[in-house]
CSV table of C-alpha atoms in Angstrom, one decimal:
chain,number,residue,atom,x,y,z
A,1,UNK,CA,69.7,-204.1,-140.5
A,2,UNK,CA,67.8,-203.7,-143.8
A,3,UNK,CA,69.9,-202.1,-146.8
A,4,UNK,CA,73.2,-201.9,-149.2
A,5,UNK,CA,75.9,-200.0,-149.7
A,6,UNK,CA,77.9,-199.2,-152.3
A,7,UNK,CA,81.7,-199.3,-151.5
A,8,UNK,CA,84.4,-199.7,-153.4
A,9,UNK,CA,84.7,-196.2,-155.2
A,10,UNK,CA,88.0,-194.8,-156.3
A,11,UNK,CA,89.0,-191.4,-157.6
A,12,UNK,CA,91.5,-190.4,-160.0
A,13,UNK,CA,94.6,-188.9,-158.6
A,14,UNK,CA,96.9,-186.7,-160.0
A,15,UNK,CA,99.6,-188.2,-158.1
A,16,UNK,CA,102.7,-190.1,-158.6
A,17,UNK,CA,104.4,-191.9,-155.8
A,18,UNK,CA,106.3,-194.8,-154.5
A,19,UNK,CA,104.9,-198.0,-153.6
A,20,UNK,CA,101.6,-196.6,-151.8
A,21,UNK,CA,98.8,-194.6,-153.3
A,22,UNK,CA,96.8,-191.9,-151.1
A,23,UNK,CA,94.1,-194.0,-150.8
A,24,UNK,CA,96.7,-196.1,-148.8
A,25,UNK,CA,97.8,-193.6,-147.0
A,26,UNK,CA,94.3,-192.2,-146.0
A,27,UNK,CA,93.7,-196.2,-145.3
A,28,UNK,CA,96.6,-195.9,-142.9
A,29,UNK,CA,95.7,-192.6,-140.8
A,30,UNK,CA,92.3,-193.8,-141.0
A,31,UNK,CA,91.1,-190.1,-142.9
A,32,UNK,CA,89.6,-189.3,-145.6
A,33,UNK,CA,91.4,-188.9,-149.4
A,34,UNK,CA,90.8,-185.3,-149.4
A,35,UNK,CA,91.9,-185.2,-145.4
A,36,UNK,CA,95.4,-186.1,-146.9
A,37,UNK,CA,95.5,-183.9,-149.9
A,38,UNK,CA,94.5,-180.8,-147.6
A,39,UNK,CA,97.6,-181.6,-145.7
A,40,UNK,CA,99.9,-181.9,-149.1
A,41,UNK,CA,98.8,-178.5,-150.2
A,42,UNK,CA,99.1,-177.3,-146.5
A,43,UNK,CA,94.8,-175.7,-146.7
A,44,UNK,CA,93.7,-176.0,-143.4
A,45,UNK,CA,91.0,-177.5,-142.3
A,46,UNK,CA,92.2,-180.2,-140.2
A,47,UNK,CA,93.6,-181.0,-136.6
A,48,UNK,CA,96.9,-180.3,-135.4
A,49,UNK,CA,97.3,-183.8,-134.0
A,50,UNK,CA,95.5,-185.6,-137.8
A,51,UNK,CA,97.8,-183.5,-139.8
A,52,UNK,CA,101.2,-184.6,-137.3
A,53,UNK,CA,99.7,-188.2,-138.2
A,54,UNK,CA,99.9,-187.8,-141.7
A,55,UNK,CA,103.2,-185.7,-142.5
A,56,UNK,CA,104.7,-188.8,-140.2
A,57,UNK,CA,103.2,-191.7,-142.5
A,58,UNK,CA,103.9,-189.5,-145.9
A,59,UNK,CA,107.2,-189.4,-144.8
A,60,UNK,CA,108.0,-192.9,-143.7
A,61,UNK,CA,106.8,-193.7,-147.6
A,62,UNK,CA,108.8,-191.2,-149.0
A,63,UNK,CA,105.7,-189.8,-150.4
A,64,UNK,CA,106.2,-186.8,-153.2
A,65,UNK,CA,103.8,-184.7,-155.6
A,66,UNK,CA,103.9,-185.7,-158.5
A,67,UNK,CA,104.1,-181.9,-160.4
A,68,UNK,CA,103.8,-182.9,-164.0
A,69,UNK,CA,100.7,-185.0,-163.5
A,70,UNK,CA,99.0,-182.4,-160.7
A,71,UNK,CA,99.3,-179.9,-163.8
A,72,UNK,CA,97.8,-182.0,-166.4
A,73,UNK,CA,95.0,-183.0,-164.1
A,74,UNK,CA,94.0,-179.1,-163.0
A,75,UNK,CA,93.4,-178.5,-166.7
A,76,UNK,CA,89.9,-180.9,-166.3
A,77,UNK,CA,87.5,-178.1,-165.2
A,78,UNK,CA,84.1,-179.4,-164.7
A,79,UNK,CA,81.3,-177.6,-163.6
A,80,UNK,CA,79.0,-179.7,-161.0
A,81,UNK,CA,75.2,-178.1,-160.4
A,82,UNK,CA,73.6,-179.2,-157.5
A,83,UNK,CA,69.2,-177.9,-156.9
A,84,UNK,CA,69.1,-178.8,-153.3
A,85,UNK,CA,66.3,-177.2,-150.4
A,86,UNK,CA,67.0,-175.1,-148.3
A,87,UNK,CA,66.9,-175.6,-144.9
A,88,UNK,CA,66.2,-173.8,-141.3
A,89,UNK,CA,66.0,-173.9,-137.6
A,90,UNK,CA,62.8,-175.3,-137.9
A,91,UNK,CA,63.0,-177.8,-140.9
A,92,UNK,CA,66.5,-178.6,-140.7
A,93,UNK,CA,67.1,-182.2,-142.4
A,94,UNK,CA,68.2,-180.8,-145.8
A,95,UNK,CA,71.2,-179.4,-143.6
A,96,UNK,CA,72.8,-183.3,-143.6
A,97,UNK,CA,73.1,-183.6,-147.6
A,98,UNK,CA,73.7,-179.8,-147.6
A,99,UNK,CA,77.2,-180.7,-145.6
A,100,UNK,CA,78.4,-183.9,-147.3
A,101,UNK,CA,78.2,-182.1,-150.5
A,102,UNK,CA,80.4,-179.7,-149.3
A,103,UNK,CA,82.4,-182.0,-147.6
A,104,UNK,CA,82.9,-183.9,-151.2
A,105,UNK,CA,83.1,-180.4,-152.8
A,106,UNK,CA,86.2,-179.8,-151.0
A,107,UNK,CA,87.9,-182.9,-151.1
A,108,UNK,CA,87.4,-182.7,-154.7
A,109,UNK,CA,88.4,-179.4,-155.5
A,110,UNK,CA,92.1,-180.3,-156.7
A,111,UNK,CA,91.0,-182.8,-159.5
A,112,UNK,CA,88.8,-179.9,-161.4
A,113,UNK,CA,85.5,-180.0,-160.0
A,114,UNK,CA,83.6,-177.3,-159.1
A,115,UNK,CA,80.4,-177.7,-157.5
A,116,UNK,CA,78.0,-175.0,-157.1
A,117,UNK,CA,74.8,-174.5,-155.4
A,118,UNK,CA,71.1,-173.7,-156.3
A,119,UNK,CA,69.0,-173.6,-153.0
A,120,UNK,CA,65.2,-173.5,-153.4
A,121,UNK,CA,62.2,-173.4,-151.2
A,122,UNK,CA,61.0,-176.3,-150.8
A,123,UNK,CA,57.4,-175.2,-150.4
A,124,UNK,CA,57.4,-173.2,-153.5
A,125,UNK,CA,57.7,-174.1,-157.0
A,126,UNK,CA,58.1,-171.3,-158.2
A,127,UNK,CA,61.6,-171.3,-156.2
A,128,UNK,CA,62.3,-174.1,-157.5
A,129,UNK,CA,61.7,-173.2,-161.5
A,130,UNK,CA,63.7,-170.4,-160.3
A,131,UNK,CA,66.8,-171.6,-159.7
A,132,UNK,CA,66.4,-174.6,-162.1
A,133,UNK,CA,66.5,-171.6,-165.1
A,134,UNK,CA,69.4,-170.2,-163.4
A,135,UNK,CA,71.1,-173.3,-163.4
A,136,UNK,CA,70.5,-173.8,-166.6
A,137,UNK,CA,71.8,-171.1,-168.1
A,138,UNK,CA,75.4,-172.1,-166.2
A,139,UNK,CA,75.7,-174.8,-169.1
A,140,UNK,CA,77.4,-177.3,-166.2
A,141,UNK,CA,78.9,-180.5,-166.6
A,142,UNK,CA,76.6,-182.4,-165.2
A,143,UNK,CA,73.3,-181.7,-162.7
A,144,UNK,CA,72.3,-183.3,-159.3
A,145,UNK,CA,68.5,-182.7,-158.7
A,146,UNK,CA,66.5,-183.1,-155.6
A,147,UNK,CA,63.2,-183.6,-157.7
A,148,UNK,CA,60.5,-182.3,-155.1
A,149,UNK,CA,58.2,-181.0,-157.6
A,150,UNK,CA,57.8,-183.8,-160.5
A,151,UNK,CA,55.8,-181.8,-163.0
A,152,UNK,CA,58.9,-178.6,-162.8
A,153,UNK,CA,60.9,-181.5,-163.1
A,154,UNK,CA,59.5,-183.5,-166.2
A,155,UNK,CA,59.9,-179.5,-168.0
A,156,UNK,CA,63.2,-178.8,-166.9
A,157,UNK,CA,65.1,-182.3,-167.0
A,158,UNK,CA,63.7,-182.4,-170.5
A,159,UNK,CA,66.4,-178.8,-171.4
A,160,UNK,CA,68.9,-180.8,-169.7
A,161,UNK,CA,68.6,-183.7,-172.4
A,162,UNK,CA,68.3,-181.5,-175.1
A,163,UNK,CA,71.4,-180.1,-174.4
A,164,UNK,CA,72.7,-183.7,-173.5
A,165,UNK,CA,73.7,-182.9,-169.8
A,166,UNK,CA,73.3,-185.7,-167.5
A,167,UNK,CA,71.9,-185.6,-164.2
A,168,UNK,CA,71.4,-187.5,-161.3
A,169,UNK,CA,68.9,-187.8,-158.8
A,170,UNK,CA,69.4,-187.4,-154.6
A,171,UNK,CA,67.3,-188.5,-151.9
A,172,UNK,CA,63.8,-188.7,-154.0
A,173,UNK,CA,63.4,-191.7,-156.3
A,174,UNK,CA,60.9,-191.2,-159.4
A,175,UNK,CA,60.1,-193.1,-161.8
A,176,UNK,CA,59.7,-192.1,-165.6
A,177,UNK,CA,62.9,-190.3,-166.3
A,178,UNK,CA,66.2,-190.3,-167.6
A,179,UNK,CA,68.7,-189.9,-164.7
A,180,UNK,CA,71.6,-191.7,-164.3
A,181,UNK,CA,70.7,-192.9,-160.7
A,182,UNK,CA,69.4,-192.4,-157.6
A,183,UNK,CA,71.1,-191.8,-154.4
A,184,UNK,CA,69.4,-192.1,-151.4
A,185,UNK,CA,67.5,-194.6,-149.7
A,186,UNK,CA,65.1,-197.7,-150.5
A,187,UNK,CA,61.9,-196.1,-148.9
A,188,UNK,CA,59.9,-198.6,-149.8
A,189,UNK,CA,61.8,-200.9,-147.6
A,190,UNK,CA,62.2,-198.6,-145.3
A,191,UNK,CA,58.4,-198.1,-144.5
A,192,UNK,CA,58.1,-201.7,-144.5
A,193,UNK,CA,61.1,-202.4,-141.9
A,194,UNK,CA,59.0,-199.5,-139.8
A,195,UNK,CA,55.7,-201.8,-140.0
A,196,UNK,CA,57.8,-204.3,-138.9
A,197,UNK,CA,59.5,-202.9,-136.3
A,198,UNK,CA,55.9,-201.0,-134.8
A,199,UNK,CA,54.6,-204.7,-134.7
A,200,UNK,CA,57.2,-206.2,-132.5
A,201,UNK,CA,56.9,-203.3,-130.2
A,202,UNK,CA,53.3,-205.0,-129.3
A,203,UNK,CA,52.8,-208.5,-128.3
A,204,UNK,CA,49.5,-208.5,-130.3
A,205,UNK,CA,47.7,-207.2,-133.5
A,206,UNK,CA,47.2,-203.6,-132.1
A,207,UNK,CA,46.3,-200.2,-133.7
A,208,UNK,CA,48.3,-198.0,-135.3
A,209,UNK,CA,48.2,-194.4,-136.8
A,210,UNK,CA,49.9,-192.9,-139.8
A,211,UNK,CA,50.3,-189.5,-139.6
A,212,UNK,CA,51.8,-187.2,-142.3
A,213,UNK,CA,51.2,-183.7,-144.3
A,214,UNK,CA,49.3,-183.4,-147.5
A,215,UNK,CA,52.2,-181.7,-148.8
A,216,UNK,CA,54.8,-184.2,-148.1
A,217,UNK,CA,52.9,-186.9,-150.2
A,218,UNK,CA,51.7,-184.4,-153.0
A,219,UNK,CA,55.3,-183.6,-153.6
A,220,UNK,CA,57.6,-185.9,-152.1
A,221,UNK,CA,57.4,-189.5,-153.5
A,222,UNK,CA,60.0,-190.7,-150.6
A,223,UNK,CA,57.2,-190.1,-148.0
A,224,UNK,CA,54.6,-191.8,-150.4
A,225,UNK,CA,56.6,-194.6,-150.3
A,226,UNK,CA,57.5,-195.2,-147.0
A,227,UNK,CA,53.5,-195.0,-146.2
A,228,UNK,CA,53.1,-197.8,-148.6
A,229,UNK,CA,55.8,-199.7,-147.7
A,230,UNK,CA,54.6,-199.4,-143.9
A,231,UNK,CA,51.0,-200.7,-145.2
A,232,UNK,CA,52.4,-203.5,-147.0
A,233,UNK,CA,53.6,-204.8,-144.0
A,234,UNK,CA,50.8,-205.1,-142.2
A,235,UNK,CA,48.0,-206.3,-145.5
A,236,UNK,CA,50.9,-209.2,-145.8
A,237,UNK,CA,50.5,-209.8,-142.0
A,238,UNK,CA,46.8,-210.4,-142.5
A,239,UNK,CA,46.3,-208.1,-139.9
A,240,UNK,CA,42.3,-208.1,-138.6
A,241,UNK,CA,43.6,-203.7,-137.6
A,242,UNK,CA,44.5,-202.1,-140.7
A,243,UNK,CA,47.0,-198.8,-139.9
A,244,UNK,CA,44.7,-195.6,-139.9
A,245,UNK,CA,46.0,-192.4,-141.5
A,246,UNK,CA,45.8,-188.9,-140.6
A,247,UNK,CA,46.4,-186.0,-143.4
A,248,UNK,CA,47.3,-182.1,-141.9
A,249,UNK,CA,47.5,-179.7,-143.7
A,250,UNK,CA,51.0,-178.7,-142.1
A,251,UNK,CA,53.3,-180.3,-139.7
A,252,UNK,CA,53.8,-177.2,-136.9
A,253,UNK,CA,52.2,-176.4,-133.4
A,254,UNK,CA,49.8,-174.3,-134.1
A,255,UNK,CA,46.4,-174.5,-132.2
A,256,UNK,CA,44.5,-176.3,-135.5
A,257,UNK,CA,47.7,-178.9,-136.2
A,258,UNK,CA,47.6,-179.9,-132.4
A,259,UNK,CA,43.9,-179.8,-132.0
A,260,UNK,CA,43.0,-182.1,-135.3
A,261,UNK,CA,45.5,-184.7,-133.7
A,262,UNK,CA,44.1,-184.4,-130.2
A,263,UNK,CA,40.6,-184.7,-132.1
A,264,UNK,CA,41.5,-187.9,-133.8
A,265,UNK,CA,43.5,-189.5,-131.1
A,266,UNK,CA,40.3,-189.0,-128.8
A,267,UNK,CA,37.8,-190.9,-131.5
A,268,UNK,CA,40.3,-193.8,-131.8
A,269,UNK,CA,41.1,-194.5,-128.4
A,270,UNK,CA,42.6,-198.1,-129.3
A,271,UNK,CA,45.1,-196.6,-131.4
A,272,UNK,CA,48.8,-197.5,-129.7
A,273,UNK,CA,51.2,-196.7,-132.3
A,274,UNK,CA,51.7,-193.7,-134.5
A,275,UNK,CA,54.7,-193.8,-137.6
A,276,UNK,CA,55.3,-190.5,-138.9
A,277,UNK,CA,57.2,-191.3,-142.5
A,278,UNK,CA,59.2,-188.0,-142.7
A,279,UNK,CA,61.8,-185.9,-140.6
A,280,UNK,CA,59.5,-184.0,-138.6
A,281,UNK,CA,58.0,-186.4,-135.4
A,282,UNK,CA,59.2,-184.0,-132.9
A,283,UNK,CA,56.3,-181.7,-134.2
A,284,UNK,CA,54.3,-184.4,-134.0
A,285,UNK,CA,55.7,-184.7,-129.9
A,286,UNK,CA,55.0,-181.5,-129.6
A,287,UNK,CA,51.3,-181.7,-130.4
A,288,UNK,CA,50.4,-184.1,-127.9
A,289,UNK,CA,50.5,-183.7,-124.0
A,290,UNK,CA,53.1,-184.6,-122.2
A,291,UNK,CA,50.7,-186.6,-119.5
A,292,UNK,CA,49.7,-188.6,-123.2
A,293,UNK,CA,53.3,-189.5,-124.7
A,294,UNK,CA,53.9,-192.6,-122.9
A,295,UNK,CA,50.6,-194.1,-123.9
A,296,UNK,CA,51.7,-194.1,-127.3
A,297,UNK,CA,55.0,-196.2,-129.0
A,298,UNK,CA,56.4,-193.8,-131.9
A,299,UNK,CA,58.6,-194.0,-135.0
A,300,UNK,CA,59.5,-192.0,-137.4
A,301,UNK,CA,62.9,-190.8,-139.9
A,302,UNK,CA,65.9,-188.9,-139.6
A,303,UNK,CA,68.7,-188.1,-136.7
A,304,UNK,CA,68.0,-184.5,-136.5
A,305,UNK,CA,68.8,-183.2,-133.1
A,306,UNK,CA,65.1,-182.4,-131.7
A,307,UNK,CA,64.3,-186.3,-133.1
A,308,UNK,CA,67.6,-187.4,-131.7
A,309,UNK,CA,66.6,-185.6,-128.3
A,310,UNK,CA,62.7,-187.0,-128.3
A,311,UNK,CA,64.7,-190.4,-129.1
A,312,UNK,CA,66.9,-189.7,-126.1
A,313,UNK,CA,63.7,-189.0,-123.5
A,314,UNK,CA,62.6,-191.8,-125.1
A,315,UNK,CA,59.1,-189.8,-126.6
A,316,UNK,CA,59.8,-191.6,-129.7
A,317,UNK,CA,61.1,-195.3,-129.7
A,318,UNK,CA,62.7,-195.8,-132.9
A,319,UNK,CA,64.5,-193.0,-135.7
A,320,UNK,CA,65.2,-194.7,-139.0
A,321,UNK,CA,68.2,-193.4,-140.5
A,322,UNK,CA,69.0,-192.5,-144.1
A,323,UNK,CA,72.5,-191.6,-144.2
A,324,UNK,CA,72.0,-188.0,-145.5
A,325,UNK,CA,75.3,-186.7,-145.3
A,326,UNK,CA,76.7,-190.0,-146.9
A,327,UNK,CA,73.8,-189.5,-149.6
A,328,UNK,CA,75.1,-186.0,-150.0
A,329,UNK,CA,78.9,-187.0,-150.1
A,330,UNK,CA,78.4,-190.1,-152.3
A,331,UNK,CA,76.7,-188.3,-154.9
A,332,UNK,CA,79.6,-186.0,-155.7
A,333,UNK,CA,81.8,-189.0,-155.6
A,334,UNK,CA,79.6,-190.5,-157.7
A,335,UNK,CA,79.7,-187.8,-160.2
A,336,UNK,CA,83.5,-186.9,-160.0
A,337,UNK,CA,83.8,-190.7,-161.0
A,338,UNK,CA,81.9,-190.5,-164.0
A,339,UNK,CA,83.7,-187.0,-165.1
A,340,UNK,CA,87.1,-187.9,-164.0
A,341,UNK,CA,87.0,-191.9,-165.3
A,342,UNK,CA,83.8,-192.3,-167.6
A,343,UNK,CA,82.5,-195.0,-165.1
A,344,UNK,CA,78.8,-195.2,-165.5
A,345,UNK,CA,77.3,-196.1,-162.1
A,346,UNK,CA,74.8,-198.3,-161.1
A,347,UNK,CA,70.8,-197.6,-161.7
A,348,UNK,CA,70.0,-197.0,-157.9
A,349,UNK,CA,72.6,-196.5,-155.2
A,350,UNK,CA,70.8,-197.2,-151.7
A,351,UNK,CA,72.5,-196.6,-148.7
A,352,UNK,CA,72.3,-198.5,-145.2
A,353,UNK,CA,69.0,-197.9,-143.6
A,354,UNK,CA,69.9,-198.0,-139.8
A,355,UNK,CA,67.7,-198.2,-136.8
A,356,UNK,CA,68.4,-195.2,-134.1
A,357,UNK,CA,67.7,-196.5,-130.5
A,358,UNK,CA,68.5,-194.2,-127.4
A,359,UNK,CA,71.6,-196.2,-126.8
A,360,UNK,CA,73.3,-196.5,-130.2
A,361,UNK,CA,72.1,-192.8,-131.5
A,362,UNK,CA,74.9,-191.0,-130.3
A,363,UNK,CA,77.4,-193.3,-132.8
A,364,UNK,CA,75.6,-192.3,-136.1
A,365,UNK,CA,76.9,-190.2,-138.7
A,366,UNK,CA,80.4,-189.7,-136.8
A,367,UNK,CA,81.7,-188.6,-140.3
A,368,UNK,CA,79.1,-185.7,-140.3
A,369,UNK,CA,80.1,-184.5,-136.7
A,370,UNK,CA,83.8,-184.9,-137.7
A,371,UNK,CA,83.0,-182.1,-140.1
A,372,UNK,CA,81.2,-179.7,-138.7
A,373,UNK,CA,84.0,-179.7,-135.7
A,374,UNK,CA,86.4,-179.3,-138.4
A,375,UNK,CA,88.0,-182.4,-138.1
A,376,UNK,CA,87.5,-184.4,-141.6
């Protein structure tokens, strides 16, 4: 597997105990920090049989709440702004980084931090302006951007430094600013593990087919760069076939999106492979007739569950993975770090990029479904 993780992370505590931290005894239940404080301050939120597990190890280590230090640390307000997409039934990746924001939101609530949301349209900037006003007229503590539309961004980032309010950036990495990092994942070698992993599919130097919506590389310079890191792959090959790409206006089934790939798929007979370098390959499935699919070897990003189920009936061969309810999680952890203990973190924080077969699917982001169940 191609990628790095960044481990290693400790929060503050407001605790005082004997011998054993929470970390250690989140180590030793095998939970989360914040799984363990939810049970000190009796909130909810986790299973009958985790919480039996945890009162029986806090106990065995004589484990007590500090009260003096719990106060001094709840006087520590900080105001965390997060300008995130929205997403939907239809579009539904943004849901991922949605959750382990929330996730980290909670766990984090005790030490001060406050983490509120600005959800924009992703296809509109003027959503996005929008809510970036509105955001700044909070006056937070420090700003975690999803920076889909860069010339919005350039304007609005530029207030926050005036004001000197950091920010951070999730999921897209751009260059030519000021943030503090960038959480998320290395596209570039993720387009280029893609090329890779299309050209051991075939015994042979083969065609291949790019396909991907003029909006996603007008705006989103993660898609942009998985394209060129999936082309790189291939020039460095000295490959005699050269990948082919096909712009839509829109990834959906309508009549045109389905007929301008069954047009192009037609002229290019020869073409075996098609990489789609964003979340949406199941409308790309979709668009092609069934009797068709198993002509063609697919890849494309993102364990969403119609990819994950396309992976599963094995329409698509390979889902790349970019972690995005770690990204999401990480980021706040990231940030309550840098409130709570002044530790400046690392230029760019990449997490693992992992390959999704139809066998090892079903394991990935555990931590995601633990939540949603109510469990972590």
């Amino acid at each position: 597997m191609v990628g790095l993780r960044i481990t290693g992370i400790h929060i503050l505590t407001a605790w005082s105990i004997k011998m054993v931290t929470i970390k250690d005894i989140a180590r030793e239940a095998q939970v989360s920090e914040g799984t363990v404080d939810r049970v000190l301050h009796n909130r909810g939120g986790v299973s009958k049989q985790t919480e039996t597990k945890i009162k029986a190890i806090l106990k065995k280590h004589n484990f007590t709440i500090n009260p003096v230090a719990s106060a001094l640390a709840s006087k520590n307000k900080y105001h965390i702004a997060v300008l995130i997409p929205k997403f939907s039934d239809t579009d539904i990746f943004w849901k991922s980084p949605y959750m382990g924001i929330q996730k980290a939101a909670h766990d984090y609530r005790s030490f001060g931090i406050d983490v509120r949301f600005y959800r924009f349209d992703q296809y509109d900037s003027r959503s996005y302006e929008n809510h970036f006003k509105a955001l700044l007229r909070t006056t937070p503590s420090i700003v975690l951007v999803v920076p889909l539309f860069l010339k919005e961004t350039k304007r609005f980032v530029g207030e926050l430094e005036q004001q000197s309010i950091p920010y951070m950036f999730l999921n897209i990495d751009v260059q030519g600013f000021h943030n503090m990092t960038f959480i998320g994942q290395d596209s570039y070698t993720a387009g280029y593990l893609a090329g890779k992993l299309m050209h051991s599919i075939f015994s042979e130097d083969t065609n291949v087919l790019i396909i991907h919506s003029k909006h996603n590389t007008s705006v989103n310079q993660t898609v942009s760069k998985r394209i060129e890191g999936f082309t790189d792959f291939f020039a460095k090959q000295h490959f005699k076939n050269r990948p082919l790409i096909l712009k839509i206006d829109a990834f959906n089934t309508s009549k045109e999106t389905k007929a301008a790939i069954t047009t192009f798929l037609k002229k290019h007979p020869k073409v075996k492979g098609l990489f789609i370098p964003s979340s949406r390959i199941n409308i790309i499935v979709d668009c092609i007739a069934p009797a068709l699919l198993k002509h063609y070897r697919m890849i494309g990003f993102d364990n969403t569950p119609k990819n994950i189920e396309c992976l599963e009936n094995e329409s698509v061969s390979f889902l790349i993975s970019q972690k995005p309810f770690d990204q999401g999680y990480e980021s706040i952890q990231v940030m309550a770090d840098y409130l709570l203990k002044k530790k400046i973190p690392n230029d760019k924080i990449y997490l693992p990029i992992d390959i999704l077969t139809k066998e090892n699917v079903k394991y990935n982001e555990r931590n995601e479904l633990l939540f949603e169940m109510g469990n972590l």
